[in-house]
Amino acid sequence: MEQYYHREHLPRFGDIAEGNSGLADAFFAYYNKVFEDGALTAREKALIALAVAHTVQCPYCIDAYTTDVLEKGGDLAQMTEAVHVACAIRGGASLVHGIQMLDQAKRLAM
């Protein structure tokens, strides 16, 4: 059975420039700038990226940022906590939209 996700695609991310090198260059310049040390350390940014990767369910990003966090001195406990933060936010966002459902149900019941 063939898979949709292929690990060998991740190291080829830069190949996307074949379609439009100007846009790819601009994106990668921005992307690299974002992950430099700033108000947040590069490790903190990698933990945020790992949490977001789980939220958007990107297996490429999960692999890349798991590696990146570990290379930047992070550990499994930090990564697991970041994933739980993402889970809590995603779950809370789903629940708060229940208020929209509750309001609509009350409007229709009247």
PDB file of N, CA and C in Angstrom:
ATOM      1  N   MET A   1       0.845  -1.179   0.000  1.00  0.00           N
ATOM      2  CA  MET A   1       0.000   0.000   0.000  1.00  0.00           C
ATOM      3  C   MET A   1       0.891   1.243   0.000  1.00  0.00           C
ATOM      4  N   GLU A   2       0.661   2.130  -0.918  1.00  0.00           N
ATOM      5  CA  GLU A   2       1.460   3.347  -1.004  1.00  0.00           C
ATOM      6  C   GLU A   2       0.922   4.393  -0.031  1.00  0.00           C
ATOM      7  N   GLN A   3       1.855   5.175   0.498  1.00  0.00           N
ATOM      8  CA  GLN A   3       1.492   6.245   1.424  1.00  0.00           C
ATOM      9  C   GLN A   3       1.462   7.581   0.692  1.00  0.00           C
ATOM     10  N   TYR A   4       0.717   8.496   1.255  1.00  0.00           N
ATOM     11  CA  TYR A   4       0.684   9.852   0.713  1.00  0.00           C
ATOM     12  C   TYR A   4       1.892  10.651   1.183  1.00  0.00           C
ATOM     13  N   TYR A   5       2.309  10.418   2.413  1.00  0.00           N
ATOM     14  CA  TYR A   5       3.433  11.122   3.021  1.00  0.00           C
ATOM     15  C   TYR A   5       4.716  10.354   2.751  1.00  0.00           C
ATOM     16  N   HIS A   6       5.733  11.036   2.237  1.00  0.00           N
ATOM     17  CA  HIS A   6       7.013  10.406   1.942  1.00  0.00           C
ATOM     18  C   HIS A   6       8.126  11.192   2.628  1.00  0.00           C
ATOM     19  N   ARG A   7       8.851  10.542   3.534  1.00  0.00           N
ATOM     20  CA  ARG A   7       9.927  11.196   4.285  1.00  0.00           C
ATOM     21  C   ARG A   7      10.952  11.863   3.369  1.00  0.00           C
ATOM     22  N   GLU A   8      11.190  11.300   2.222  1.00  0.00           N
ATOM     23  CA  GLU A   8      12.205  11.866   1.324  1.00  0.00           C
ATOM     24  C   GLU A   8      11.788  13.218   0.733  1.00  0.00           C
ATOM     25  N   HIS A   9      10.545  13.609   0.921  1.00  0.00           N
ATOM     26  CA  HIS A   9      10.108  14.926   0.437  1.00  0.00           C
ATOM     27  C   HIS A   9      10.650  16.060   1.294  1.00  0.00           C
ATOM     28  N   LEU A  10      10.770  15.843   2.598  1.00  0.00           N
ATOM     29  CA  LEU A  10      11.180  16.919   3.501  1.00  0.00           C
ATOM     30  C   LEU A  10      12.519  17.542   3.116  1.00  0.00           C
ATOM     31  N   PRO A  11      13.560  16.752   2.865  1.00  0.00           N
ATOM     32  CA  PRO A  11      14.829  17.393   2.496  1.00  0.00           C
ATOM     33  C   PRO A  11      14.784  18.075   1.122  1.00  0.00           C
ATOM     34  N   ARG A  12      13.741  17.813   0.365  1.00  0.00           N
ATOM     35  CA  ARG A  12      13.595  18.418  -0.961  1.00  0.00           C
ATOM     36  C   ARG A  12      12.711  19.669  -0.935  1.00  0.00           C
ATOM     37  N   PHE A  13      12.398  20.165   0.246  1.00  0.00           N
ATOM     38  CA  PHE A  13      11.501  21.318   0.388  1.00  0.00           C
ATOM     39  C   PHE A  13      11.927  22.470  -0.523  1.00  0.00           C
ATOM     40  N   GLY A  14      13.223  22.730  -0.597  1.00  0.00           N
ATOM     41  CA  GLY A  14      13.725  23.822  -1.426  1.00  0.00           C
ATOM     42  C   GLY A  14      13.463  23.644  -2.912  1.00  0.00           C
ATOM     43  N   ASP A  15      13.181  22.422  -3.344  1.00  0.00           N
ATOM     44  CA  ASP A  15      12.904  22.172  -4.765  1.00  0.00           C
ATOM     45  C   ASP A  15      11.662  22.914  -5.240  1.00  0.00           C
ATOM     46  N   ILE A  16      10.828  23.365  -4.315  1.00  0.00           N
ATOM     47  CA  ILE A  16       9.612  24.086  -4.700  1.00  0.00           C
ATOM     48  C   ILE A  16       9.959  25.344  -5.499  1.00  0.00           C
ATOM     49  N   ALA A  17      11.208  25.790  -5.387  1.00  0.00           N
ATOM     50  CA  ALA A  17      11.658  26.972  -6.134  1.00  0.00           C
ATOM     51  C   ALA A  17      11.609  26.760  -7.643  1.00  0.00           C
ATOM     52  N   GLU A  18      11.556  25.527  -8.081  1.00  0.00           N
ATOM     53  CA  GLU A  18      11.491  25.258  -9.522  1.00  0.00           C
ATOM     54  C   GLU A  18      10.291  25.931 -10.172  1.00  0.00           C
ATOM     55  N   GLY A  19       9.218  26.079  -9.449  1.00  0.00           N
ATOM     56  CA  GLY A  19       8.012  26.694  -9.999  1.00  0.00           C
ATOM     57  C   GLY A  19       8.074  28.207 -10.047  1.00  0.00           C
ATOM     58  N   ASN A  20       8.768  28.813  -9.085  1.00  0.00           N
ATOM     59  CA  ASN A  20       8.902  30.269  -9.053  1.00  0.00           C
ATOM     60  C   ASN A  20       9.990  30.596  -8.030  1.00  0.00           C
ATOM     61  N   SER A  21      11.194  30.768  -8.519  1.00  0.00           N
ATOM     62  CA  SER A  21      12.330  30.971  -7.608  1.00  0.00           C
ATOM     63  C   SER A  21      12.220  32.276  -6.830  1.00  0.00           C
ATOM     64  N   GLY A  22      11.638  33.312  -7.420  1.00  0.00           N
ATOM     65  CA  GLY A  22      11.497  34.583  -6.714  1.00  0.00           C
ATOM     66  C   GLY A  22      10.627  34.463  -5.480  1.00  0.00           C
ATOM     67  N   LEU A  23       9.492  33.814  -5.638  1.00  0.00           N
ATOM     68  CA  LEU A  23       8.597  33.627  -4.490  1.00  0.00           C
ATOM     69  C   LEU A  23       9.219  32.695  -3.461  1.00  0.00           C
ATOM     70  N   ALA A  24       9.854  31.629  -3.920  1.00  0.00           N
ATOM     71  CA  ALA A  24      10.492  30.698  -2.989  1.00  0.00           C
ATOM     72  C   ALA A  24      11.607  31.387  -2.221  1.00  0.00           C
ATOM     73  N   ASP A  25      12.431  32.166  -2.907  1.00  0.00           N
ATOM     74  CA  ASP A  25      13.520  32.874  -2.234  1.00  0.00           C
ATOM     75  C   ASP A  25      12.981  33.830  -1.176  1.00  0.00           C
ATOM     76  N   ALA A  26      11.903  34.539  -1.518  1.00  0.00           N
ATOM     77  CA  ALA A  26      11.303  35.476  -0.571  1.00  0.00           C
ATOM     78  C   ALA A  26      10.738  34.727   0.639  1.00  0.00           C
ATOM     79  N   PHE A  27      10.058  33.619   0.385  1.00  0.00           N
ATOM     80  CA  PHE A  27       9.505  32.832   1.489  1.00  0.00           C
ATOM     81  C   PHE A  27      10.609  32.314   2.395  1.00  0.00           C
ATOM     82  N   PHE A  28      11.634  31.696   1.816  1.00  0.00           N
ATOM     83  CA  PHE A  28      12.692  31.100   2.638  1.00  0.00           C
ATOM     84  C   PHE A  28      13.505  32.152   3.377  1.00  0.00           C
ATOM     85  N   ALA A  29      13.671  33.331   2.805  1.00  0.00           N
ATOM     86  CA  ALA A  29      14.363  34.416   3.519  1.00  0.00           C
ATOM     87  C   ALA A  29      13.546  34.821   4.750  1.00  0.00           C
ATOM     88  N   TYR A  30      12.242  34.968   4.554  1.00  0.00           N
ATOM     89  CA  TYR A  30      11.348  35.303   5.665  1.00  0.00           C
ATOM     90  C   TYR A  30      11.346  34.183   6.706  1.00  0.00           C
ATOM     91  N   TYR A  31      11.170  32.967   6.244  1.00  0.00           N
ATOM     92  CA  TYR A  31      11.101  31.795   7.114  1.00  0.00           C
ATOM     93  C   TYR A  31      12.350  31.696   7.980  1.00  0.00           C
ATOM     94  N   ASN A  32      13.504  31.826   7.377  1.00  0.00           N
ATOM     95  CA  ASN A  32      14.766  31.745   8.122  1.00  0.00           C
ATOM     96  C   ASN A  32      14.905  32.892   9.110  1.00  0.00           C
ATOM     97  N   LYS A  33      14.462  34.083   8.735  1.00  0.00           N
ATOM     98  CA  LYS A  33      14.522  35.241   9.625  1.00  0.00           C
ATOM     99  C   LYS A  33      13.632  35.027  10.851  1.00  0.00           C
ATOM    100  N   VAL A  34      12.454  34.479  10.629  1.00  0.00           N
ATOM    101  CA  VAL A  34      11.506  34.240  11.717  1.00  0.00           C
ATOM    102  C   VAL A  34      12.121  33.356  12.798  1.00  0.00           C
ATOM    103  N   PHE A  35      12.908  32.371  12.405  1.00  0.00           N
ATOM    104  CA  PHE A  35      13.422  31.398  13.360  1.00  0.00           C
ATOM    105  C   PHE A  35      14.760  31.771  13.978  1.00  0.00           C
ATOM    106  N   GLU A  36      15.250  32.974  13.704  1.00  0.00           N
ATOM    107  CA  GLU A  36      16.464  33.450  14.363  1.00  0.00           C
ATOM    108  C   GLU A  36      16.139  33.841  15.808  1.00  0.00           C
ATOM    109  N   ASP A  37      17.164  33.852  16.663  1.00  0.00           N
ATOM    110  CA  ASP A  37      16.975  34.359  18.020  1.00  0.00           C
ATOM    111  C   ASP A  37      16.470  35.797  17.952  1.00  0.00           C
ATOM    112  N   GLY A  38      15.535  36.101  18.801  1.00  0.00           N
ATOM    113  CA  GLY A  38      14.980  37.448  18.903  1.00  0.00           C
ATOM    114  C   GLY A  38      14.466  37.600  20.324  1.00  0.00           C
ATOM    115  N   ALA A  39      13.245  38.101  20.466  1.00  0.00           N
ATOM    116  CA  ALA A  39      12.626  38.163  21.795  1.00  0.00           C
ATOM    117  C   ALA A  39      12.453  36.751  22.350  1.00  0.00           C
ATOM    118  N   LEU A  40      12.287  35.788  21.444  1.00  0.00           N
ATOM    119  CA  LEU A  40      12.251  34.372  21.799  1.00  0.00           C
ATOM    120  C   LEU A  40      13.524  33.717  21.276  1.00  0.00           C
ATOM    121  N   THR A  41      13.992  32.717  21.989  1.00  0.00           N
ATOM    122  CA  THR A  41      15.156  31.984  21.492  1.00  0.00           C
ATOM    123  C   THR A  41      14.742  31.091  20.327  1.00  0.00           C
ATOM    124  N   ALA A  42      15.723  30.679  19.553  1.00  0.00           N
ATOM    125  CA  ALA A  42      15.441  29.760  18.445  1.00  0.00           C
ATOM    126  C   ALA A  42      14.836  28.457  18.974  1.00  0.00           C
ATOM    127  N   ARG A  43      15.256  28.002  20.158  1.00  0.00           N
ATOM    128  CA  ARG A  43      14.690  26.786  20.745  1.00  0.00           C
ATOM    129  C   ARG A  43      13.218  26.988  21.117  1.00  0.00           C
ATOM    130  N   GLU A  44      12.909  28.144  21.709  1.00  0.00           N
ATOM    131  CA  GLU A  44      11.509  28.430  22.047  1.00  0.00           C
ATOM    132  C   GLU A  44      10.647  28.482  20.787  1.00  0.00           C
ATOM    133  N   LYS A  45      11.180  29.074  19.745  1.00  0.00           N
ATOM    134  CA  LYS A  45      10.441  29.135  18.478  1.00  0.00           C
ATOM    135  C   LYS A  45      10.246  27.744  17.891  1.00  0.00           C
ATOM    136  N   ALA A  46      11.260  26.883  18.030  1.00  0.00           N
ATOM    137  CA  ALA A  46      11.132  25.510  17.539  1.00  0.00           C
ATOM    138  C   ALA A  46      10.057  24.757  18.314  1.00  0.00           C
ATOM    139  N   LEU A  47       9.949  24.991  19.631  1.00  0.00           N
ATOM    140  CA  LEU A  47       8.889  24.366  20.427  1.00  0.00           C
ATOM    141  C   LEU A  47       7.509  24.864  19.995  1.00  0.00           C
ATOM    142  N   ILE A  48       7.400  26.156  19.720  1.00  0.00           N
ATOM    143  CA  ILE A  48       6.133  26.700  19.223  1.00  0.00           C
ATOM    144  C   ILE A  48       5.792  26.058  17.878  1.00  0.00           C
ATOM    145  N   ALA A  49       6.789  25.976  17.002  1.00  0.00           N
ATOM    146  CA  ALA A  49       6.569  25.375  15.685  1.00  0.00           C
ATOM    147  C   ALA A  49       6.131  23.918  15.816  1.00  0.00           C
ATOM    148  N   LEU A  50       6.724  23.202  16.750  1.00  0.00           N
ATOM    149  CA  LEU A  50       6.340  21.806  16.966  1.00  0.00           C
ATOM    150  C   LEU A  50       4.887  21.710  17.425  1.00  0.00           C
ATOM    151  N   ALA A  51       4.484  22.584  18.327  1.00  0.00           N
ATOM    152  CA  ALA A  51       3.093  22.590  18.795  1.00  0.00           C
ATOM    153  C   ALA A  51       2.138  22.925  17.646  1.00  0.00           C
ATOM    154  N   VAL A  52       2.476  23.938  16.872  1.00  0.00           N
ATOM    155  CA  VAL A  52       1.636  24.315  15.725  1.00  0.00           C
ATOM    156  C   VAL A  52       1.584  23.170  14.715  1.00  0.00           C
ATOM    157  N   ALA A  53       2.707  22.505  14.495  1.00  0.00           N
ATOM    158  CA  ALA A  53       2.752  21.383  13.555  1.00  0.00           C
ATOM    159  C   ALA A  53       1.750  20.301  13.941  1.00  0.00           C
ATOM    160  N   HIS A  54       1.608  20.065  15.235  1.00  0.00           N
ATOM    161  CA  HIS A  54       0.617  19.087  15.682  1.00  0.00           C
ATOM    162  C   HIS A  54      -0.798  19.608  15.465  1.00  0.00           C
ATOM    163  N   THR A  55      -0.995  20.890  15.656  1.00  0.00           N
ATOM    164  CA  THR A  55      -2.325  21.472  15.470  1.00  0.00           C
ATOM    165  C   THR A  55      -2.761  21.397  14.013  1.00  0.00           C
ATOM    166  N   VAL A  56      -1.832  21.688  13.093  1.00  0.00           N
ATOM    167  CA  VAL A  56      -2.177  21.637  11.662  1.00  0.00           C
ATOM    168  C   VAL A  56      -1.931  20.241  11.088  1.00  0.00           C
ATOM    169  N   GLN A  57      -1.441  19.347  11.922  1.00  0.00           N
ATOM    170  CA  GLN A  57      -1.226  17.938  11.594  1.00  0.00           C
ATOM    171  C   GLN A  57      -0.346  17.755  10.360  1.00  0.00           C
ATOM    172  N   CYS A  58       0.813  18.423  10.379  1.00  0.00           N
ATOM    173  CA  CYS A  58       1.773  18.328   9.279  1.00  0.00           C
ATOM    174  C   CYS A  58       2.893  17.362   9.662  1.00  0.00           C
ATOM    175  N   PRO A  59       2.904  16.156   9.098  1.00  0.00           N
ATOM    176  CA  PRO A  59       3.937  15.194   9.472  1.00  0.00           C
ATOM    177  C   PRO A  59       5.348  15.663   9.112  1.00  0.00           C
ATOM    178  N   TYR A  60       5.483  16.429   8.047  1.00  0.00           N
ATOM    179  CA  TYR A  60       6.796  16.962   7.676  1.00  0.00           C
ATOM    180  C   TYR A  60       7.308  17.901   8.765  1.00  0.00           C
ATOM    181  N   CYS A  61       6.437  18.790   9.218  1.00  0.00           N
ATOM    182  CA  CYS A  61       6.808  19.755  10.257  1.00  0.00           C
ATOM    183  C   CYS A  61       7.068  19.066  11.598  1.00  0.00           C
ATOM    184  N   ILE A  62       6.276  18.044  11.907  1.00  0.00           N
ATOM    185  CA  ILE A  62       6.486  17.312  13.154  1.00  0.00           C
ATOM    186  C   ILE A  62       7.878  16.685  13.151  1.00  0.00           C
ATOM    187  N   ASP A  63       8.250  16.044  12.058  1.00  0.00           N
ATOM    188  CA  ASP A  63       9.594  15.458  11.960  1.00  0.00           C
ATOM    189  C   ASP A  63      10.662  16.536  12.066  1.00  0.00           C
ATOM    190  N   ALA A  64      10.494  17.603  11.282  1.00  0.00           N
ATOM    191  CA  ALA A  64      11.513  18.650  11.221  1.00  0.00           C
ATOM    192  C   ALA A  64      11.698  19.336  12.566  1.00  0.00           C
ATOM    193  N   TYR A  65      10.609  19.675  13.239  1.00  0.00           N
ATOM    194  CA  TYR A  65      10.734  20.430  14.482  1.00  0.00           C
ATOM    195  C   TYR A  65      11.015  19.556  15.694  1.00  0.00           C
ATOM    196  N   THR A  66      10.701  18.272  15.638  1.00  0.00           N
ATOM    197  CA  THR A  66      11.177  17.363  16.681  1.00  0.00           C
ATOM    198  C   THR A  66      12.696  17.329  16.639  1.00  0.00           C
ATOM    199  N   THR A  67      13.231  17.159  15.441  1.00  0.00           N
ATOM    200  CA  THR A  67      14.688  17.155  15.255  1.00  0.00           C
ATOM    201  C   THR A  67      15.288  18.484  15.686  1.00  0.00           C
ATOM    202  N   ASP A  68      14.664  19.588  15.255  1.00  0.00           N
ATOM    203  CA  ASP A  68      15.189  20.922  15.540  1.00  0.00           C
ATOM    204  C   ASP A  68      15.223  21.201  17.046  1.00  0.00           C
ATOM    205  N   VAL A  69      14.153  20.858  17.747  1.00  0.00           N
ATOM    206  CA  VAL A  69      14.114  21.079  19.195  1.00  0.00           C
ATOM    207  C   VAL A  69      15.232  20.293  19.872  1.00  0.00           C
ATOM    208  N   LEU A  70      15.377  19.037  19.501  1.00  0.00           N
ATOM    209  CA  LEU A  70      16.422  18.214  20.111  1.00  0.00           C
ATOM    210  C   LEU A  70      17.810  18.776  19.813  1.00  0.00           C
ATOM    211  N   GLU A  71      18.033  19.221  18.576  1.00  0.00           N
ATOM    212  CA  GLU A  71      19.327  19.801  18.212  1.00  0.00           C
ATOM    213  C   GLU A  71      19.612  21.101  18.952  1.00  0.00           C
ATOM    214  N   LYS A  72      18.554  21.796  19.365  1.00  0.00           N
ATOM    215  CA  LYS A  72      18.715  23.061  20.070  1.00  0.00           C
ATOM    216  C   LYS A  72      18.721  22.879  21.590  1.00  0.00           C
ATOM    217  N   GLY A  73      18.788  21.632  22.058  1.00  0.00           N
ATOM    218  CA  GLY A  73      18.908  21.372  23.487  1.00  0.00           C
ATOM    219  C   GLY A  73      17.613  21.092  24.213  1.00  0.00           C
ATOM    220  N   GLY A  74      16.504  21.040  23.493  1.00  0.00           N
ATOM    221  CA  GLY A  74      15.238  20.703  24.127  1.00  0.00           C
ATOM    222  C   GLY A  74      15.167  19.221  24.431  1.00  0.00           C
ATOM    223  N   ASP A  75      14.145  18.833  25.170  1.00  0.00           N
ATOM    224  CA  ASP A  75      14.016  17.423  25.521  1.00  0.00           C
ATOM    225  C   ASP A  75      12.578  16.946  25.334  1.00  0.00           C
ATOM    226  N   LEU A  76      12.399  15.654  25.536  1.00  0.00           N
ATOM    227  CA  LEU A  76      11.087  15.038  25.331  1.00  0.00           C
ATOM    228  C   LEU A  76      10.021  15.637  26.241  1.00  0.00           C
ATOM    229  N   ALA A  77      10.368  15.960  27.482  1.00  0.00           N
ATOM    230  CA  ALA A  77       9.385  16.545  28.407  1.00  0.00           C
ATOM    231  C   ALA A  77       8.892  17.891  27.885  1.00  0.00           C
ATOM    232  N   GLN A  78       9.800  18.724  27.368  1.00  0.00           N
ATOM    233  CA  GLN A  78       9.403  20.031  26.828  1.00  0.00           C
ATOM    234  C   GLN A  78       8.534  19.858  25.596  1.00  0.00           C
ATOM    235  N   MET A  79       8.934  18.940  24.725  1.00  0.00           N
ATOM    236  CA  MET A  79       8.159  18.724  23.497  1.00  0.00           C
ATOM    237  C   MET A  79       6.773  18.188  23.817  1.00  0.00           C
ATOM    238  N   THR A  80       6.689  17.264  24.756  1.00  0.00           N
ATOM    239  CA  THR A  80       5.394  16.697  25.132  1.00  0.00           C
ATOM    240  C   THR A  80       4.494  17.768  25.736  1.00  0.00           C
ATOM    241  N   GLU A  81       5.062  18.619  26.564  1.00  0.00           N
ATOM    242  CA  GLU A  81       4.276  19.701  27.156  1.00  0.00           C
ATOM    243  C   GLU A  81       3.783  20.668  26.079  1.00  0.00           C
ATOM    244  N   ALA A  82       4.625  20.979  25.108  1.00  0.00           N
ATOM    245  CA  ALA A  82       4.225  21.866  24.013  1.00  0.00           C
ATOM    246  C   ALA A  82       3.066  21.265  23.223  1.00  0.00           C
ATOM    247  N   VAL A  83       3.123  19.961  22.983  1.00  0.00           N
ATOM    248  CA  VAL A  83       2.039  19.291  22.263  1.00  0.00           C
ATOM    249  C   VAL A  83       0.751  19.336  23.077  1.00  0.00           C
ATOM    250  N   HIS A  84       0.852  19.183  24.392  1.00  0.00           N
ATOM    251  CA  HIS A  84      -0.346  19.267  25.240  1.00  0.00           C
ATOM    252  C   HIS A  84      -0.924  20.682  25.249  1.00  0.00           C
ATOM    253  N   VAL A  85      -0.063  21.696  25.203  1.00  0.00           N
ATOM    254  CA  VAL A  85      -0.561  23.071  25.103  1.00  0.00           C
ATOM    255  C   VAL A  85      -1.356  23.231  23.806  1.00  0.00           C
ATOM    256  N   ALA A  86      -0.804  22.732  22.712  1.00  0.00           N
ATOM    257  CA  ALA A  86      -1.505  22.811  21.421  1.00  0.00           C
ATOM    258  C   ALA A  86      -2.840  22.080  21.482  1.00  0.00           C
ATOM    259  N   CYS A  87      -2.844  20.922  22.116  1.00  0.00           N
ATOM    260  CA  CYS A  87      -4.067  20.131  22.256  1.00  0.00           C
ATOM    261  C   CYS A  87      -5.123  20.885  23.071  1.00  0.00           C
ATOM    262  N   ALA A  88      -4.687  21.513  24.157  1.00  0.00           N
ATOM    263  CA  ALA A  88      -5.616  22.258  25.009  1.00  0.00           C
ATOM    264  C   ALA A  88      -6.222  23.438  24.255  1.00  0.00           C
ATOM    265  N   ILE A  89      -5.395  24.156  23.505  1.00  0.00           N
ATOM    266  CA  ILE A  89      -5.901  25.306  22.744  1.00  0.00           C
ATOM    267  C   ILE A  89      -6.864  24.845  21.660  1.00  0.00           C
ATOM    268  N   ARG A  90      -6.484  23.779  20.950  1.00  0.00           N
ATOM    269  CA  ARG A  90      -7.360  23.277  19.892  1.00  0.00           C
ATOM    270  C   ARG A  90      -8.683  22.778  20.468  1.00  0.00           C
ATOM    271  N   GLY A  91      -8.607  22.057  21.588  1.00  0.00           N
ATOM    272  CA  GLY A  91      -9.830  21.576  22.225  1.00  0.00           C
ATOM    273  C   GLY A  91     -10.698  22.709  22.727  1.00  0.00           C
ATOM    274  N   GLY A  92     -10.073  23.698  23.343  1.00  0.00           N
ATOM    275  CA  GLY A  92     -10.818  24.857  23.833  1.00  0.00           C
ATOM    276  C   GLY A  92     -11.483  25.630  22.703  1.00  0.00           C
ATOM    277  N   ALA A  93     -10.775  25.752  21.590  1.00  0.00           N
ATOM    278  CA  ALA A  93     -11.347  26.457  20.430  1.00  0.00           C
ATOM    279  C   ALA A  93     -12.573  25.714  19.908  1.00  0.00           C
ATOM    280  N   SER A  94     -12.505  24.395  19.909  1.00  0.00           N
ATOM    281  CA  SER A  94     -13.672  23.616  19.480  1.00  0.00           C
ATOM    282  C   SER A  94     -14.832  23.811  20.443  1.00  0.00           C
ATOM    283  N   LEU A  95     -14.548  23.782  21.739  1.00  0.00           N
ATOM    284  CA  LEU A  95     -15.609  23.924  22.732  1.00  0.00           C
ATOM    285  C   LEU A  95     -16.250  25.301  22.711  1.00  0.00           C
ATOM    286  N   VAL A  96     -15.438  26.350  22.572  1.00  0.00           N
ATOM    287  CA  VAL A  96     -16.017  27.687  22.602  1.00  0.00           C
ATOM    288  C   VAL A  96     -16.937  27.919  21.401  1.00  0.00           C
ATOM    289  N   HIS A  97     -16.680  27.228  20.288  1.00  0.00           N
ATOM    290  CA  HIS A  97     -17.597  27.331  19.155  1.00  0.00           C
ATOM    291  C   HIS A  97     -18.942  26.677  19.474  1.00  0.00           C
ATOM    292  N   GLY A  98     -18.980  25.883  20.535  1.00  0.00           N
ATOM    293  CA  GLY A  98     -20.240  25.315  20.998  1.00  0.00           C
ATOM    294  C   GLY A  98     -21.216  26.381  21.450  1.00  0.00           C
ATOM    295  N   ILE A  99     -20.712  27.537  21.840  1.00  0.00           N
ATOM    296  CA  ILE A  99     -21.597  28.649  22.220  1.00  0.00           C
ATOM    297  C   ILE A  99     -22.405  29.108  21.009  1.00  0.00           C
ATOM    298  N   GLN A 100     -21.778  29.100  19.831  1.00  0.00           N
ATOM    299  CA  GLN A 100     -22.505  29.437  18.599  1.00  0.00           C
ATOM    300  C   GLN A 100     -23.640  28.440  18.391  1.00  0.00           C
ATOM    301  N   MET A 101     -23.349  27.156  18.589  1.00  0.00           N
ATOM    302  CA  MET A 101     -24.370  26.125  18.470  1.00  0.00           C
ATOM    303  C   MET A 101     -25.473  26.338  19.500  1.00  0.00           C
ATOM    304  N   LEU A 102     -25.077  26.634  20.735  1.00  0.00           N
ATOM    305  CA  LEU A 102     -26.058  26.854  21.799  1.00  0.00           C
ATOM    306  C   LEU A 102     -26.971  28.033  21.468  1.00  0.00           C
ATOM    307  N   ASP A 103     -26.393  29.128  21.011  1.00  0.00           N
ATOM    308  CA  ASP A 103     -27.194  30.308  20.649  1.00  0.00           C
ATOM    309  C   ASP A 103     -28.146  30.000  19.508  1.00  0.00           C
ATOM    310  N   GLN A 104     -27.660  29.280  18.482  1.00  0.00           N
ATOM    311  CA  GLN A 104     -28.512  28.927  17.344  1.00  0.00           C
ATOM    312  C   GLN A 104     -29.645  28.008  17.777  1.00  0.00           C
ATOM    313  N   ALA A 105     -29.342  27.030  18.618  1.00  0.00           N
ATOM    314  CA  ALA A 105     -30.362  26.108  19.106  1.00  0.00           C
ATOM    315  C   ALA A 105     -31.427  26.864  19.898  1.00  0.00           C
ATOM    316  N   LYS A 106     -31.011  27.843  20.709  1.00  0.00           N
ATOM    317  CA  LYS A 106     -31.977  28.626  21.484  1.00  0.00           C
ATOM    318  C   LYS A 106     -32.829  29.494  20.575  1.00  0.00           C
ATOM    319  N   ARG A 107     -32.220  30.071  19.525  1.00  0.00           N
ATOM    320  CA  ARG A 107     -32.995  30.886  18.586  1.00  0.00           C
ATOM    321  C   ARG A 107     -34.050  30.040  17.877  1.00  0.00           C
ATOM    322  N   LEU A 108     -33.681  28.865  17.463  1.00  0.00           N
ATOM    323  CA  LEU A 108     -34.608  27.998  16.716  1.00  0.00           C
ATOM    324  C   LEU A 108     -35.690  27.404  17.623  1.00  0.00           C
ATOM    325  N   ALA A 109     -35.390  27.263  18.898  1.00  0.00           N
ATOM    326  CA  ALA A 109     -36.357  26.678  19.826  1.00  0.00           C
ATOM    327  C   ALA A 109     -37.407  27.681  20.263  1.00  0.00           C
ATOM    328  N   MET A 110     -37.186  28.951  19.978  1.00  0.00           N
ATOM    329  CA  MET A 110     -38.131  29.989  20.436  1.00  0.00           C
ATOM    330  C   MET A 110     -39.245  30.191  19.470  1.00  0.00           C
TER     331      MET A 110
END
